[in-house]
């Protein structure tokens, strides 16, 4: 399994940041790459539409409002990976700032270099 991680510090209270990114259907609100998100299966599956027109289907695997994280897997996507599972979380640093962390694990298809796939996900 390959692993990738991206982190950033945001100068805003963690509750405000979680309110923006913590909804499983909220990607279009904060991730420029995603144009649209539609929920199905009682809110456990989201179908994303990228600005390029690609369709990505993901399943919510875990969620905690109290611990401010959610985990999800990719069901179907035009990406060169399989066994994809990732988590996004928000942790307070102090009253005015927080750290957002995305962590993912996946298998790269034989058609791509491991380093290229890791770079793809950390760049998004």
PDB file of C-alpha atoms in Angstrom:
ATOM      1  CA  UNK A   1       0.000   0.000   0.000  1.00  0.00           C
ATOM      2  CA  UNK A   2       1.157   3.490  -0.836  1.00  0.00           C
ATOM      3  CA  UNK A   3       0.534   6.342   1.564  1.00  0.00           C
ATOM      4  CA  UNK A   4       0.236  10.062   1.045  1.00  0.00           C
ATOM      5  CA  UNK A   5      -0.419  12.934   3.384  1.00  0.00           C
ATOM      6  CA  UNK A   6      -1.034  16.666   3.083  1.00  0.00           C
ATOM      7  CA  UNK A   7      -1.392  19.175   5.896  1.00  0.00           C
ATOM      8  CA  UNK A   8      -2.007  22.874   6.203  1.00  0.00           C
ATOM      9  CA  UNK A   9      -2.441  25.324   9.033  1.00  0.00           C
ATOM     10  CA  UNK A  10      -5.426  27.634   8.690  1.00  0.00           C
ATOM     11  CA  UNK A  11      -5.773  30.830  10.675  1.00  0.00           C
ATOM     12  CA  UNK A  12      -9.377  30.305  11.711  1.00  0.00           C
ATOM     13  CA  UNK A  13     -11.056  28.534  14.624  1.00  0.00           C
ATOM     14  CA  UNK A  14     -11.264  24.775  14.132  1.00  0.00           C
ATOM     15  CA  UNK A  15     -15.060  24.798  14.544  1.00  0.00           C
ATOM     16  CA  UNK A  16     -15.416  27.252  11.654  1.00  0.00           C
ATOM     17  CA  UNK A  17     -13.145  25.182   9.414  1.00  0.00           C
ATOM     18  CA  UNK A  18     -14.908  21.918  10.310  1.00  0.00           C
ATOM     19  CA  UNK A  19     -18.258  23.562   9.586  1.00  0.00           C
ATOM     20  CA  UNK A  20     -17.008  24.312   6.058  1.00  0.00           C
ATOM     21  CA  UNK A  21     -15.214  21.051   5.195  1.00  0.00           C
ATOM     22  CA  UNK A  22     -16.756  18.519   7.585  1.00  0.00           C
ATOM     23  CA  UNK A  23     -19.855  17.757   5.571  1.00  0.00           C
ATOM     24  CA  UNK A  24     -19.480  14.739   3.303  1.00  0.00           C
ATOM     25  CA  UNK A  25     -21.316  16.668   0.584  1.00  0.00           C
ATOM     26  CA  UNK A  26     -19.360  19.930   0.973  1.00  0.00           C
ATOM     27  CA  UNK A  27     -16.383  19.410  -1.388  1.00  0.00           C
ATOM     28  CA  UNK A  28     -17.656  21.906  -4.009  1.00  0.00           C
ATOM     29  CA  UNK A  29     -17.708  24.569  -1.272  1.00  0.00           C
ATOM     30  CA  UNK A  30     -13.964  24.423  -0.680  1.00  0.00           C
ATOM     31  CA  UNK A  31     -12.154  22.218  -3.213  1.00  0.00           C
ATOM     32  CA  UNK A  32     -11.846  24.031  -6.574  1.00  0.00           C
ATOM     33  CA  UNK A  33     -11.261  20.726  -8.412  1.00  0.00           C
ATOM     34  CA  UNK A  34     -14.845  19.571  -7.634  1.00  0.00           C
ATOM     35  CA  UNK A  35     -17.798  21.265  -9.329  1.00  0.00           C
ATOM     36  CA  UNK A  36     -20.691  19.215  -7.947  1.00  0.00           C
ATOM     37  CA  UNK A  37     -21.523  16.632  -5.286  1.00  0.00           C
ATOM     38  CA  UNK A  38     -24.717  14.596  -4.955  1.00  0.00           C
ATOM     39  CA  UNK A  39     -25.499  12.250  -2.087  1.00  0.00           C
ATOM     40  CA  UNK A  40     -27.227   8.871  -2.326  1.00  0.00           C
ATOM     41  CA  UNK A  41     -27.742   5.783  -0.175  1.00  0.00           C
ATOM     42  CA  UNK A  42     -28.889   7.832   2.801  1.00  0.00           C
ATOM     43  CA  UNK A  43     -25.921  10.208   2.569  1.00  0.00           C
ATOM     44  CA  UNK A  44     -23.307   7.429   2.632  1.00  0.00           C
ATOM     45  CA  UNK A  45     -22.298   7.713  -1.054  1.00  0.00           C
ATOM     46  CA  UNK A  46     -21.342  10.858  -2.924  1.00  0.00           C
ATOM     47  CA  UNK A  47     -21.056  11.267  -6.668  1.00  0.00           C
ATOM     48  CA  UNK A  48     -18.635  14.018  -7.544  1.00  0.00           C
ATOM     49  CA  UNK A  49     -18.250  15.867 -10.817  1.00  0.00           C
ATOM     50  CA  UNK A  50     -14.867  17.466 -11.457  1.00  0.00           C
ATOM     51  CA  UNK A  51     -14.390  20.647 -13.473  1.00  0.00           C
ATOM     52  CA  UNK A  52     -12.976  18.448 -16.249  1.00  0.00           C
ATOM     53  CA  UNK A  53     -16.241  16.467 -16.280  1.00  0.00           C
ATOM     54  CA  UNK A  54     -14.846  13.350 -14.568  1.00  0.00           C
ATOM     55  CA  UNK A  55     -17.214  11.397 -12.337  1.00  0.00           C
ATOM     56  CA  UNK A  56     -15.929  10.089  -8.991  1.00  0.00           C
ATOM     57  CA  UNK A  57     -18.019   7.948  -6.654  1.00  0.00           C
ATOM     58  CA  UNK A  58     -16.992   7.681  -3.002  1.00  0.00           C
ATOM     59  CA  UNK A  59     -18.391   5.942   0.080  1.00  0.00           C
ATOM     60  CA  UNK A  60     -18.355   7.374   3.595  1.00  0.00           C
ATOM     61  CA  UNK A  61     -16.559   4.816   5.769  1.00  0.00           C
ATOM     62  CA  UNK A  62     -16.369   6.648   9.097  1.00  0.00           C
ATOM     63  CA  UNK A  63     -17.415   9.969  10.586  1.00  0.00           C
ATOM     64  CA  UNK A  64     -17.064  11.730  13.931  1.00  0.00           C
ATOM     65  CA  UNK A  65     -18.489  15.167  14.572  1.00  0.00           C
ATOM     66  CA  UNK A  66     -16.835  15.234  18.014  1.00  0.00           C
ATOM     67  CA  UNK A  67     -13.391  14.213  16.718  1.00  0.00           C
ATOM     68  CA  UNK A  68     -13.837  16.270  13.523  1.00  0.00           C
ATOM     69  CA  UNK A  69     -12.870  13.716  10.901  1.00  0.00           C
ATOM     70  CA  UNK A  70     -14.350  11.535   8.213  1.00  0.00           C
ATOM     71  CA  UNK A  71     -12.961   8.637   6.186  1.00  0.00           C
ATOM     72  CA  UNK A  72     -14.015   7.587   2.710  1.00  0.00           C
ATOM     73  CA  UNK A  73     -13.189   5.101  -0.024  1.00  0.00           C
ATOM     74  CA  UNK A  74     -13.340   5.404  -3.791  1.00  0.00           C
ATOM     75  CA  UNK A  75     -15.924   3.140  -5.406  1.00  0.00           C
ATOM     76  CA  UNK A  76     -15.329   4.291  -8.983  1.00  0.00           C
ATOM     77  CA  UNK A  77     -13.084   6.956 -10.511  1.00  0.00           C
ATOM     78  CA  UNK A  78     -10.895   7.586 -13.550  1.00  0.00           C
ATOM     79  CA  UNK A  79      -7.830   7.384 -11.309  1.00  0.00           C
ATOM     80  CA  UNK A  80      -4.962   4.891 -11.555  1.00  0.00           C
ATOM     81  CA  UNK A  81      -5.540   3.431  -8.066  1.00  0.00           C
ATOM     82  CA  UNK A  82      -7.375   0.705  -6.195  1.00  0.00           C
ATOM     83  CA  UNK A  83      -8.045  -0.036  -2.516  1.00  0.00           C
ATOM     84  CA  UNK A  84      -8.238   3.704  -1.847  1.00  0.00           C
ATOM     85  CA  UNK A  85      -9.104   4.854   1.690  1.00  0.00           C
ATOM     86  CA  UNK A  86      -8.494   8.314   3.089  1.00  0.00           C
ATOM     87  CA  UNK A  87      -9.313  10.515   6.054  1.00  0.00           C
ATOM     88  CA  UNK A  88      -9.647  14.262   6.424  1.00  0.00           C
ATOM     89  CA  UNK A  89      -9.489  15.834   9.864  1.00  0.00           C
ATOM     90  CA  UNK A  90      -9.394  19.205  11.593  1.00  0.00           C
ATOM     91  CA  UNK A  91      -7.502  19.714  14.874  1.00  0.00           C
ATOM     92  CA  UNK A  92      -7.375  22.923  16.891  1.00  0.00           C
ATOM     93  CA  UNK A  93      -3.934  24.409  17.465  1.00  0.00           C
ATOM     94  CA  UNK A  94      -5.335  27.211  19.616  1.00  0.00           C
ATOM     95  CA  UNK A  95      -8.527  29.322  19.664  1.00  0.00           C
ATOM     96  CA  UNK A  96      -7.641  31.062  16.411  1.00  0.00           C
ATOM     97  CA  UNK A  97      -5.967  28.406  14.253  1.00  0.00           C
ATOM     98  CA  UNK A  98      -6.157  24.755  13.292  1.00  0.00           C
ATOM     99  CA  UNK A  99      -4.453  22.086  11.248  1.00  0.00           C
ATOM    100  CA  UNK A 100      -6.255  20.296   8.445  1.00  0.00           C
ATOM    101  CA  UNK A 101      -4.796  16.899   7.566  1.00  0.00           C
ATOM    102  CA  UNK A 102      -5.631  14.593   4.677  1.00  0.00           C
ATOM    103  CA  UNK A 103      -4.156  11.101   4.755  1.00  0.00           C
ATOM    104  CA  UNK A 104      -4.691   8.402   2.131  1.00  0.00           C
ATOM    105  CA  UNK A 105      -3.620   4.855   1.394  1.00  0.00           C
ATOM    106  CA  UNK A 106      -4.042   3.101  -1.949  1.00  0.00           C
ATOM    107  CA  UNK A 107      -2.496   0.768  -4.505  1.00  0.00           C
ATOM    108  CA  UNK A 108      -1.178   2.278  -7.737  1.00  0.00           C
ATOM    109  CA  UNK A 109      -2.013   0.634 -11.039  1.00  0.00           C
ATOM    110  CA  UNK A 110       0.904  -0.938 -12.906  1.00  0.00           C
ATOM    111  CA  UNK A 111       0.555   1.728 -15.602  1.00  0.00           C
ATOM    112  CA  UNK A 112       1.851   4.560 -13.362  1.00  0.00           C
ATOM    113  CA  UNK A 113       4.793   5.282 -11.120  1.00  0.00           C
ATOM    114  CA  UNK A 114       4.112   5.185  -7.387  1.00  0.00           C
ATOM    115  CA  UNK A 115       5.631   8.648  -6.965  1.00  0.00           C
ATOM    116  CA  UNK A 116       3.324  10.119  -9.632  1.00  0.00           C
ATOM    117  CA  UNK A 117       0.201   8.841  -7.872  1.00  0.00           C
ATOM    118  CA  UNK A 118       1.396  10.097  -4.492  1.00  0.00           C
ATOM    119  CA  UNK A 119       2.073  13.510  -6.038  1.00  0.00           C
ATOM    120  CA  UNK A 120      -1.370  13.534  -7.696  1.00  0.00           C
ATOM    121  CA  UNK A 121      -3.184  13.071  -4.383  1.00  0.00           C
ATOM    122  CA  UNK A 122      -1.023  15.392  -2.303  1.00  0.00           C
ATOM    123  CA  UNK A 123      -1.396  18.131  -4.934  1.00  0.00           C
ATOM    124  CA  UNK A 124      -5.206  17.928  -5.004  1.00  0.00           C
TER     125      UNK A 124
END
